[in-house]
mmCIF file of C-alpha atoms and ligand atoms in Angstrom:
data_model
loop_
_atom_site.group_PDB
_atom_site.id
_atom_site.type_symbol
_atom_site.label_atom_id
_atom_site.label_comp_id
_atom_site.label_asym_id
_atom_site.label_seq_id
_atom_site.Cartn_x
_atom_site.Cartn_y
_atom_site.Cartn_z
ATOM 1 C CA MET Y 286 -10.001 -1.838 23.954
ATOM 2 C CA PRO Y 287 -6.659 -2.057 22.383
ATOM 3 C CA THR Y 288 -4.469 -4.209 24.188
ATOM 4 C CA ALA Y 289 -1.061 -3.504 22.986
ATOM 5 C CA GLY Y 290 1.092 -0.306 22.442
ATOM 6 C CA THR Y 291 0.222 3.153 22.797
ATOM 7 C CA VAL Y 292 -1.710 5.454 20.620
ATOM 8 C CA PRO Y 293 -0.099 8.823 20.274
ATOM 9 C CA ALA Y 294 -2.164 11.858 20.646
ATOM 10 C CA ALA Y 295 -3.582 13.063 17.266
ATOM 11 C CA THR Y 296 -1.611 16.030 15.955
ATOM 12 C CA ALA Y 297 -3.695 16.307 12.770
ATOM 13 C CA THR Y 298 -6.734 14.902 11.265
ATOM 14 C CA PRO Y 299 -5.365 11.227 10.118
ATOM 15 C CA VAL Y 300 -5.470 10.765 6.220
ATOM 16 C CA PHE Y 301 -6.835 7.542 6.775
ATOM 17 C CA ALA Y 302 -8.019 5.478 9.908
ATOM 18 C CA MET Y 303 -9.447 2.110 10.977
ATOM 19 C CA SER Y 304 -11.350 1.396 13.998
ATOM 20 C CA GLY Y 305 -12.299 -1.796 15.364
ATOM 21 C CA VAL Y 306 -11.736 -3.714 12.337
ATOM 22 C CA THR Y 307 -12.944 -7.267 12.465
ATOM 23 C CA VAL Y 308 -13.064 -9.546 9.527
ATOM 24 C CA THR Y 309 -14.076 -13.287 9.749
ATOM 25 C CA PHE Y 310 -13.861 -16.227 7.019
ATOM 26 C CA GLY Y 311 -16.139 -18.991 8.384
ATOM 27 C CA GLY Y 312 -14.777 -19.934 11.876
ATOM 28 C CA LEU Y 313 -11.436 -18.043 11.413
ATOM 29 C CA THR Y 314 -10.910 -14.745 12.780
ATOM 30 C CA ALA Y 315 -8.422 -12.972 10.216
ATOM 31 C CA LEU Y 316 -8.475 -9.363 11.800
ATOM 32 C CA SER Y 317 -9.822 -8.486 15.455
ATOM 33 C CA GLU Y 318 -10.347 -5.283 16.568
ATOM 34 C CA VAL Y 319 -7.765 -3.528 14.324
ATOM 35 C CA ASP Y 320 -7.304 0.094 14.941
ATOM 36 C CA LEU Y 321 -4.741 2.115 12.836
ATOM 37 C CA GLU Y 322 -4.276 5.636 11.621
ATOM 38 C CA VAL Y 323 -2.136 7.116 8.872
ATOM 39 C CA ALA Y 324 -0.986 10.475 9.448
ATOM 40 C CA PRO Y 325 -0.466 13.103 6.508
ATOM 41 C CA GLY Y 326 3.049 12.598 4.902
ATOM 42 C CA GLN Y 327 3.675 9.466 7.097
ATOM 43 C CA VAL Y 328 4.886 6.179 5.719
ATOM 44 C CA LEU Y 329 3.197 3.480 8.290
ATOM 45 C CA GLY Y 330 4.276 -0.031 7.762
ATOM 46 C CA VAL Y 331 1.889 -3.011 8.431
ATOM 47 C CA ILE Y 332 4.107 -6.306 9.165
ATOM 48 C CA GLY Y 333 3.354 -9.565 10.887
ATOM 49 C CA PRO Y 334 4.254 -13.235 10.365
ATOM 50 C CA ASN Y 335 2.463 -15.285 7.645
ATOM 51 C CA GLY Y 336 -0.888 -15.467 7.982
ATOM 52 C CA ALA Y 337 -1.154 -12.545 10.293
ATOM 53 C CA GLY Y 338 -3.837 -10.909 8.625
ATOM 54 C CA LYS Y 339 -1.824 -8.330 6.543
ATOM 55 C CA THR Y 340 -3.491 -8.905 2.975
ATOM 56 C CA THR Y 341 -6.717 -9.001 4.589
ATOM 57 C CA LEU Y 342 -6.124 -5.577 6.228
ATOM 58 C CA PHE Y 343 -5.011 -4.269 2.859
ATOM 59 C CA ASN Y 344 -8.006 -5.245 1.135
ATOM 60 C CA VAL Y 345 -10.288 -3.945 3.904
ATOM 61 C CA ALA Y 346 -8.327 -0.491 3.366
ATOM 62 C CA CYS Y 347 -9.083 -0.462 -0.309
ATOM 63 C CA GLY Y 348 -12.343 -1.306 -0.074
ATOM 64 C CA PHE Y 349 -12.468 -5.106 -1.442
ATOM 65 C CA THR Y 350 -13.159 -6.634 1.719
ATOM 66 C CA ARG Y 351 -16.073 -5.107 4.016
ATOM 67 C CA PRO Y 352 -15.350 -5.751 7.509
ATOM 68 C CA ASP Y 353 -17.813 -7.471 9.880
ATOM 69 C CA THR Y 354 -17.673 -4.911 12.175
ATOM 70 C CA GLY Y 355 -15.406 -1.489 12.487
ATOM 71 C CA THR Y 356 -15.190 1.885 10.652
ATOM 72 C CA LEU Y 357 -13.216 3.376 8.000
ATOM 73 C CA ALA Y 358 -12.418 6.992 7.876
ATOM 74 C CA TRP Y 359 -10.984 8.997 5.193
ATOM 75 C CA GLN Y 360 -9.918 12.472 6.101
ATOM 76 C CA GLY Y 361 -12.136 11.994 9.101
ATOM 77 C CA ALA Y 362 -15.366 11.112 7.099
ATOM 78 C CA ASP Y 363 -16.916 7.762 7.159
ATOM 79 C CA VAL Y 364 -16.230 5.637 4.464
ATOM 80 C CA THR Y 365 -17.261 2.482 5.714
ATOM 81 C CA GLY Y 366 -18.515 0.340 2.696
ATOM 82 C CA VAL Y 367 -17.448 2.539 0.138
ATOM 83 C CA ARG Y 368 -16.495 0.671 -2.986
ATOM 84 C CA PRO Y 369 -13.192 0.212 -4.238
ATOM 85 C CA HIS Y 370 -13.180 2.580 -7.298
ATOM 86 C CA ARG Y 371 -14.755 5.599 -5.021
ATOM 87 C CA LEU Y 372 -12.032 5.243 -2.775
ATOM 88 C CA ALA Y 373 -9.901 5.317 -5.506
ATOM 89 C CA GLY Y 374 -11.512 8.624 -6.612
ATOM 90 C CA LEU Y 375 -11.150 10.120 -3.140
ATOM 91 C CA GLY Y 376 -7.509 9.819 -3.523
ATOM 92 C CA ILE Y 377 -6.200 6.322 -2.476
ATOM 93 C CA ALA Y 378 -4.036 4.663 -4.833
ATOM 94 C CA ARG Y 379 -2.512 1.289 -4.545
ATOM 95 C CA THR Y 380 -0.530 -1.286 -6.064
ATOM 96 C CA LEU Y 381 -1.535 -5.272 -5.880
ATOM 97 C CA GLN Y 382 0.813 -8.196 -5.557
ATOM 98 C CA GLY Y 383 -0.155 -9.491 -8.842
ATOM 99 C CA LEU Y 384 0.680 -6.417 -10.840
ATOM 100 C CA GLY Y 385 -2.466 -6.149 -13.233
ATOM 101 C CA LEU Y 386 -0.483 -4.714 -16.252
ATOM 102 C CA PHE Y 387 -2.017 -5.102 -19.428
ATOM 103 C CA ASN Y 388 0.109 -6.912 -21.646
ATOM 104 C CA GLY Y 389 -1.416 -5.718 -24.810
ATOM 105 C CA MET Y 390 -1.071 -2.104 -24.022
ATOM 106 C CA THR Y 391 2.379 -0.446 -23.842
ATOM 107 C CA VAL Y 392 4.128 0.809 -20.471
ATOM 108 C CA LEU Y 393 3.109 4.549 -21.272
ATOM 109 C CA ASP Y 394 -0.718 3.505 -21.862
ATOM 110 C CA ASN Y 395 -1.001 1.359 -18.690
ATOM 111 C CA VAL Y 396 0.280 4.354 -16.860
ATOM 112 C CA VAL Y 397 -2.562 6.541 -18.675
ATOM 113 C CA VAL Y 398 -4.808 3.974 -17.345
ATOM 114 C CA GLY Y 399 -4.015 5.226 -14.054
ATOM 115 C CA LEU Y 400 -5.191 8.562 -14.839
ATOM 116 C CA ASP Y 401 -8.439 7.311 -16.530
ATOM 117 C CA ARG Y 402 -9.241 5.282 -13.128
ATOM 118 C CA ALA Y 403 -8.876 8.304 -11.318
ATOM 119 C CA ALA Y 404 -10.795 10.329 -13.729
ATOM 120 C CA ARG Y 405 -13.748 8.095 -13.774
ATOM 121 C CA ALA Y 406 -14.078 7.864 -10.226
ATOM 122 C CA GLY Y 407 -14.473 11.822 -10.028
ATOM 123 C CA PHE Y 408 -10.730 12.485 -9.347
ATOM 124 C CA TRP Y 409 -9.665 15.492 -11.883
ATOM 125 C CA SER Y 410 -13.281 15.283 -13.351
ATOM 126 C CA GLY Y 411 -13.105 18.894 -14.549
ATOM 127 C CA LEU Y 412 -9.976 18.022 -16.914
ATOM 128 C CA LEU Y 413 -11.268 14.741 -18.025
ATOM 129 C CA ALA Y 414 -14.784 15.396 -19.024
ATOM 130 C CA LEU Y 415 -15.492 12.437 -21.874
ATOM 131 C CA PRO Y 416 -15.352 12.558 -24.799
ATOM 132 C CA ARG Y 417 -11.587 13.941 -24.693
ATOM 133 C CA SER Y 418 -10.098 16.108 -27.304
ATOM 134 C CA SER Y 419 -6.580 15.289 -28.850
ATOM 135 C CA ARG Y 420 -5.356 17.726 -26.536
ATOM 136 C CA ASP Y 421 -6.356 16.060 -23.337
ATOM 137 C CA GLU Y 422 -5.198 12.711 -24.683
ATOM 138 C CA ARG Y 423 -1.814 14.677 -25.025
ATOM 139 C CA ARG Y 424 -1.955 16.273 -21.842
ATOM 140 C CA LEU Y 425 -2.496 12.553 -20.163
ATOM 141 C CA ARG Y 426 0.062 11.139 -21.952
ATOM 142 C CA GLU Y 427 2.625 13.791 -21.128
ATOM 143 C CA ARG Y 428 1.730 13.560 -17.592
ATOM 144 C CA ALA Y 429 2.242 9.812 -17.865
ATOM 145 C CA MET Y 430 5.596 10.266 -19.242
ATOM 146 C CA ALA Y 431 6.527 12.346 -16.493
ATOM 147 C CA THR Y 432 5.722 10.063 -14.089
ATOM 148 C CA LEU Y 433 7.764 7.210 -15.703
ATOM 149 C CA ASP Y 434 10.522 9.576 -15.927
ATOM 150 C CA GLU Y 435 10.337 10.183 -12.308
ATOM 151 C CA LEU Y 436 10.594 6.433 -11.568
ATOM 152 C CA GLY Y 437 13.236 6.026 -14.171
ATOM 153 C CA ILE Y 438 11.528 4.027 -16.464
ATOM 154 C CA ALA Y 439 10.835 6.733 -19.458
ATOM 155 C CA GLU Y 440 12.947 4.694 -21.982
ATOM 156 C CA HIS Y 441 10.565 1.638 -21.739
ATOM 157 C CA ALA Y 442 7.465 3.821 -22.517
ATOM 158 C CA ARG Y 443 6.816 2.261 -25.836
ATOM 159 C CA ARG Y 444 7.633 -1.125 -24.925
ATOM 160 C CA TYR Y 445 5.253 -3.874 -23.795
ATOM 161 C CA PRO Y 446 5.018 -4.994 -19.947
ATOM 162 C CA GLY Y 447 5.480 -8.578 -20.871
ATOM 163 C CA ALA Y 448 8.943 -7.812 -22.408
ATOM 164 C CA LEU Y 449 10.467 -6.181 -19.125
ATOM 165 C CA PRO Y 450 12.057 -7.802 -16.197
ATOM 166 C CA TYR Y 451 9.890 -8.189 -13.101
ATOM 167 C CA ALA Y 452 11.462 -5.481 -11.421
ATOM 168 C CA LEU Y 453 10.749 -3.167 -14.151
ATOM 169 C CA ARG Y 454 7.099 -4.365 -14.195
ATOM 170 C CA LYS Y 455 6.551 -3.459 -10.497
ATOM 171 C CA ARG Y 456 8.040 0.080 -11.385
ATOM 172 C CA VAL Y 457 5.176 0.464 -14.081
ATOM 173 C CA ALA Y 458 2.659 -0.898 -11.553
ATOM 174 C CA LEU Y 459 3.784 1.723 -9.118
ATOM 175 C CA ALA Y 460 3.716 4.606 -11.916
ATOM 176 C CA ARG Y 461 0.275 3.831 -12.674
ATOM 177 C CA ALA Y 462 -0.362 4.337 -8.924
ATOM 178 C CA LEU Y 463 1.188 7.475 -8.765
ATOM 179 C CA VAL Y 464 0.239 9.036 -11.721
ATOM 180 C CA ALA Y 465 -2.841 10.682 -10.673
ATOM 181 C CA ASP Y 466 -1.131 11.871 -7.331
ATOM 182 C CA PRO Y 467 -3.043 10.424 -4.777
ATOM 183 C CA ASP Y 468 -3.028 11.509 -0.974
ATOM 184 C CA LEU Y 469 -2.666 7.689 -0.006
ATOM 185 C CA LEU Y 470 -0.643 5.313 -1.678
ATOM 186 C CA MET Y 471 -1.048 1.634 -0.612
ATOM 187 C CA LEU Y 472 1.406 -1.059 -1.469
ATOM 188 C CA ASP Y 473 1.268 -4.632 -0.964
ATOM 189 C CA GLU Y 474 4.535 -6.415 -0.706
ATOM 190 C CA PRO Y 475 6.192 -4.190 -3.205
ATOM 191 C CA ALA Y 476 9.485 -5.601 -2.229
ATOM 192 C CA SER Y 477 8.960 -9.226 -3.226
ATOM 193 C CA GLY Y 478 10.813 -10.725 -5.790
ATOM 194 C CA LEU Y 479 13.134 -7.592 -5.936
ATOM 195 C CA SER Y 480 17.071 -7.885 -5.533
ATOM 196 C CA GLU Y 481 18.696 -6.314 -2.703
ATOM 197 C CA GLU Y 482 19.942 -3.436 -4.913
ATOM 198 C CA GLU Y 483 16.163 -3.101 -6.160
ATOM 199 C CA MET Y 484 14.909 -3.049 -2.627
ATOM 200 C CA GLU Y 485 17.304 -0.104 -1.954
ATOM 201 C CA SER Y 486 16.081 1.852 -4.673
ATOM 202 C CA LEU Y 487 12.680 1.197 -3.955
ATOM 203 C CA GLY Y 488 13.075 2.508 -0.208
ATOM 204 C CA ALA Y 489 14.579 5.515 -1.515
ATOM 205 C CA LEU Y 490 11.512 6.190 -3.497
ATOM 206 C CA ILE Y 491 9.121 5.352 -0.966
ATOM 207 C CA THR Y 492 11.254 7.998 1.087
ATOM 208 C CA SER Y 493 11.064 10.765 -1.454
ATOM 209 C CA LEU Y 494 7.375 10.330 -1.815
ATOM 210 C CA ARG Y 495 6.771 11.611 1.711
ATOM 211 C CA ASP Y 496 6.398 15.325 1.075
ATOM 212 C CA ARG Y 497 3.419 14.571 -1.429
ATOM 213 C CA MET Y 498 1.211 11.749 0.063
ATOM 214 C CA SER Y 499 1.011 9.076 3.095
ATOM 215 C CA VAL Y 500 2.068 5.525 2.421
ATOM 216 C CA MET Y 501 0.648 2.465 3.822
ATOM 217 C CA LEU Y 502 3.265 -0.033 3.320
ATOM 218 C CA VAL Y 503 2.223 -3.749 3.848
ATOM 219 C CA GLU Y 504 5.599 -5.895 3.791
ATOM 220 C CA HIS Y 505 7.692 -8.844 4.705
ATOM 221 C CA HIS Y 506 11.227 -7.671 4.353
ATOM 222 C CA MET Y 507 12.218 -6.137 7.632
ATOM 223 C CA ASP Y 508 15.146 -4.132 6.503
ATOM 224 C CA LEU Y 509 12.933 -2.079 4.088
ATOM 225 C CA VAL Y 510 10.314 -1.696 6.674
ATOM 226 C CA MET Y 511 12.863 -0.414 9.356
ATOM 227 C CA ASN Y 512 14.482 1.862 6.800
ATOM 228 C CA VAL Y 513 11.516 3.753 5.266
ATOM 229 C CA CYS Y 514 8.672 3.583 7.788
ATOM 230 C CA ASP Y 515 7.829 6.082 10.475
ATOM 231 C CA ARG Y 516 5.682 3.843 12.481
ATOM 232 C CA LEU Y 517 4.683 0.294 12.426
ATOM 233 C CA VAL Y 518 1.637 -1.763 13.208
ATOM 234 C CA VAL Y 519 2.616 -5.298 13.906
ATOM 235 C CA LEU Y 520 -0.181 -7.954 13.431
ATOM 236 C CA ASP Y 521 -0.263 -11.443 14.793
ATOM 237 C CA PHE Y 522 -3.129 -13.828 14.506
ATOM 238 C CA GLY Y 523 -5.441 -10.695 13.370
ATOM 239 C CA ARG Y 524 -4.516 -8.696 16.290
ATOM 240 C CA VAL Y 525 -2.382 -5.790 16.784
ATOM 241 C CA ILE Y 526 0.245 -6.928 19.444
ATOM 242 C CA ALA Y 527 2.613 -3.798 18.925
ATOM 243 C CA ARG Y 528 2.734 -0.319 17.258
ATOM 244 C CA GLY Y 529 5.293 2.362 17.500
ATOM 245 C CA ALA Y 530 8.478 3.679 15.954
ATOM 246 C CA PRO Y 531 10.159 0.917 14.120
ATOM 247 C CA ALA Y 532 13.385 0.916 16.830
ATOM 248 C CA GLU Y 533 10.711 0.209 19.705
ATOM 249 C CA VAL Y 534 8.927 -2.205 17.574
ATOM 250 C CA ARG Y 535 11.704 -4.365 16.717
ATOM 251 C CA ASP Y 536 12.876 -4.823 20.381
ATOM 252 C CA ASP Y 537 9.571 -5.603 21.681
ATOM 253 C CA PRO Y 538 9.222 -8.942 23.239
ATOM 254 C CA ALA Y 539 5.702 -9.761 22.177
ATOM 255 C CA VAL Y 540 7.167 -8.862 18.287
ATOM 256 C CA LEU Y 541 10.368 -11.179 18.762
ATOM 257 C CA ALA Y 542 7.945 -13.937 20.060
ATOM 258 C CA ALA Y 543 5.585 -13.578 17.241
ATOM 259 C CA TYR Y 544 8.330 -13.708 14.332
ATOM 260 C CA LEU Y 545 10.718 -15.847 16.216
ATOM 261 C CA GLY Y 546 8.399 -18.439 17.720
ATOM 262 C CA VAL Y 547 9.550 -17.634 21.043
ATOM 263 C CA ASP Y 548 7.348 -16.631 23.975
ATOM 264 C CA ALA Y 549 8.228 -13.425 25.927
ATOM 265 C CA HIS Y 550 10.124 -15.139 28.203
ATOM 266 C CA GLY Y 551 12.321 -16.723 25.909
ATOM 267 C CA HIS Y 552 10.992 -20.312 25.917
ATOM 268 C CA ASP Y 553 10.645 -21.589 22.221
ATOM 269 C CA ALA Y 554 7.105 -22.372 20.976
ATOM 270 C CA GLU Y 555 7.733 -26.098 21.748
ATOM 271 C CA GLY Y 556 8.360 -25.456 25.329
ATOM 272 C CA ASP Y 557 11.298 -25.924 27.212
ATOM 273 C CA ARG Y 558 13.950 -28.129 26.175
HETATM 274 N N1 ATP F 255 -10.457 -15.486 1.368
HETATM 275 C C1 ATP F 255 -10.419 -16.160 2.451
HETATM 276 N N2 ATP F 255 -11.132 -17.181 2.977
HETATM 277 C C2 ATP F 255 -10.822 -18.159 4.145
HETATM 278 N N3 ATP F 255 -9.760 -17.593 4.905
HETATM 279 C C3 ATP F 255 -8.997 -16.488 4.504
HETATM 280 C C4 ATP F 255 -9.188 -15.556 3.196
HETATM 281 N N4 ATP F 255 -8.275 -14.986 3.218
HETATM 282 C C5 ATP F 255 -7.593 -14.908 4.358
HETATM 283 N N5 ATP F 255 -7.708 -16.038 5.140
HETATM 284 C C6 ATP F 255 -7.370 -16.544 6.119
HETATM 285 O O1 ATP F 255 -7.281 -15.275 7.108
HETATM 286 C C7 ATP F 255 -5.834 -15.501 7.823
HETATM 287 C C8 ATP F 255 -4.999 -14.007 7.592
HETATM 288 O O2 ATP F 255 -4.417 -14.218 6.135
HETATM 289 P P1 ATP F 255 -3.855 -13.023 5.204
HETATM 290 O O3 ATP F 255 -3.927 -13.431 3.798
HETATM 291 O O4 ATP F 255 -4.489 -11.608 5.658
HETATM 292 O O5 ATP F 255 -2.713 -13.096 5.916
HETATM 293 P P2 ATP F 255 -1.140 -12.225 5.539
HETATM 294 O O6 ATP F 255 -0.602 -11.777 6.702
HETATM 295 O O7 ATP F 255 -0.995 -11.631 4.416
HETATM 296 O O8 ATP F 255 -0.148 -13.732 5.331
HETATM 297 P P3 ATP F 255 1.137 -13.723 4.375
HETATM 298 O O9 ATP F 255 2.293 -13.205 4.838
HETATM 299 O O10 ATP F 255 1.098 -15.243 3.916
HETATM 300 O O11 ATP F 255 0.721 -13.005 2.998
HETATM 301 C C9 ATP F 255 -5.095 -16.563 7.324
HETATM 302 O O12 ATP F 255 -5.219 -17.744 8.235
HETATM 303 C C10 ATP F 255 -5.903 -16.855 6.038
HETATM 304 O O13 ATP F 255 -5.748 -18.355 5.775
HETATM 305 MG MG1 MG F 256 -0.461 -11.423 2.519
#
């Protein structure tokens, strides 16, 4: 049974859902009975202190980590145990914290890789039957270029990722995830290493994606999360301790306690002094 927060009445089939997900590493429970849903067009934030289980949850959602118990559903269909590349083919795209760009390829070609991956996994298979003609190649590159343009980095298309500052490399990784027009975009700590200004621009971008896709955002930076998320799920020690609208969650005593090391009655973690 979920112990914290309330689950709103479903208005539409969630794009993605996890139910009763538990993951253990040896004796350590990294996730315990986690339920969450991402609604169409929703930006769902997953937050929590260090070691709360956020990356583990992200890895489960991408298919990298198979849960010990629990189920995953994509558009209402069971996808528990489905491999990462097949989930990608269903319309789930992700960026990882290590950006995973190919330094020997131009920025443009790195983004084309995003289309290739989606194609190989069955997404867009009609368009991209191999071997490809030069016309197909041109279409892929045009599409990748349009995505770079949308993200404001078209001028860097012919450069190599290693020559770009970190914030721009992060944008390239985002372009690669967005280029196949996924239904769910999953971002693991997209704001790490960004300046305040870059973070604001990232926030505006995420907000603008809402019309086209759902977003799951695993993030440390509370400002970003509070600004862009429709709903939040808060993890602590692998459990969901709160869920709801950002403003509700921010004032939740259990969340304050988890972040500030004080208990719900205002005592600090060391006890009374
Ligand atoms: N592969 C693994 N083997 C053993 N323990 C792991 C593994 N991955 C994570 N853990 C442990 O599981 C718990 C949750 O880790 P996780 O990385 O999911 O937390 P997190 O919320 O992403 O933390 P952070 O904010 O520091 O990134 C931690 O106690 C961590 O040490
Ligand atoms: Mg993490």
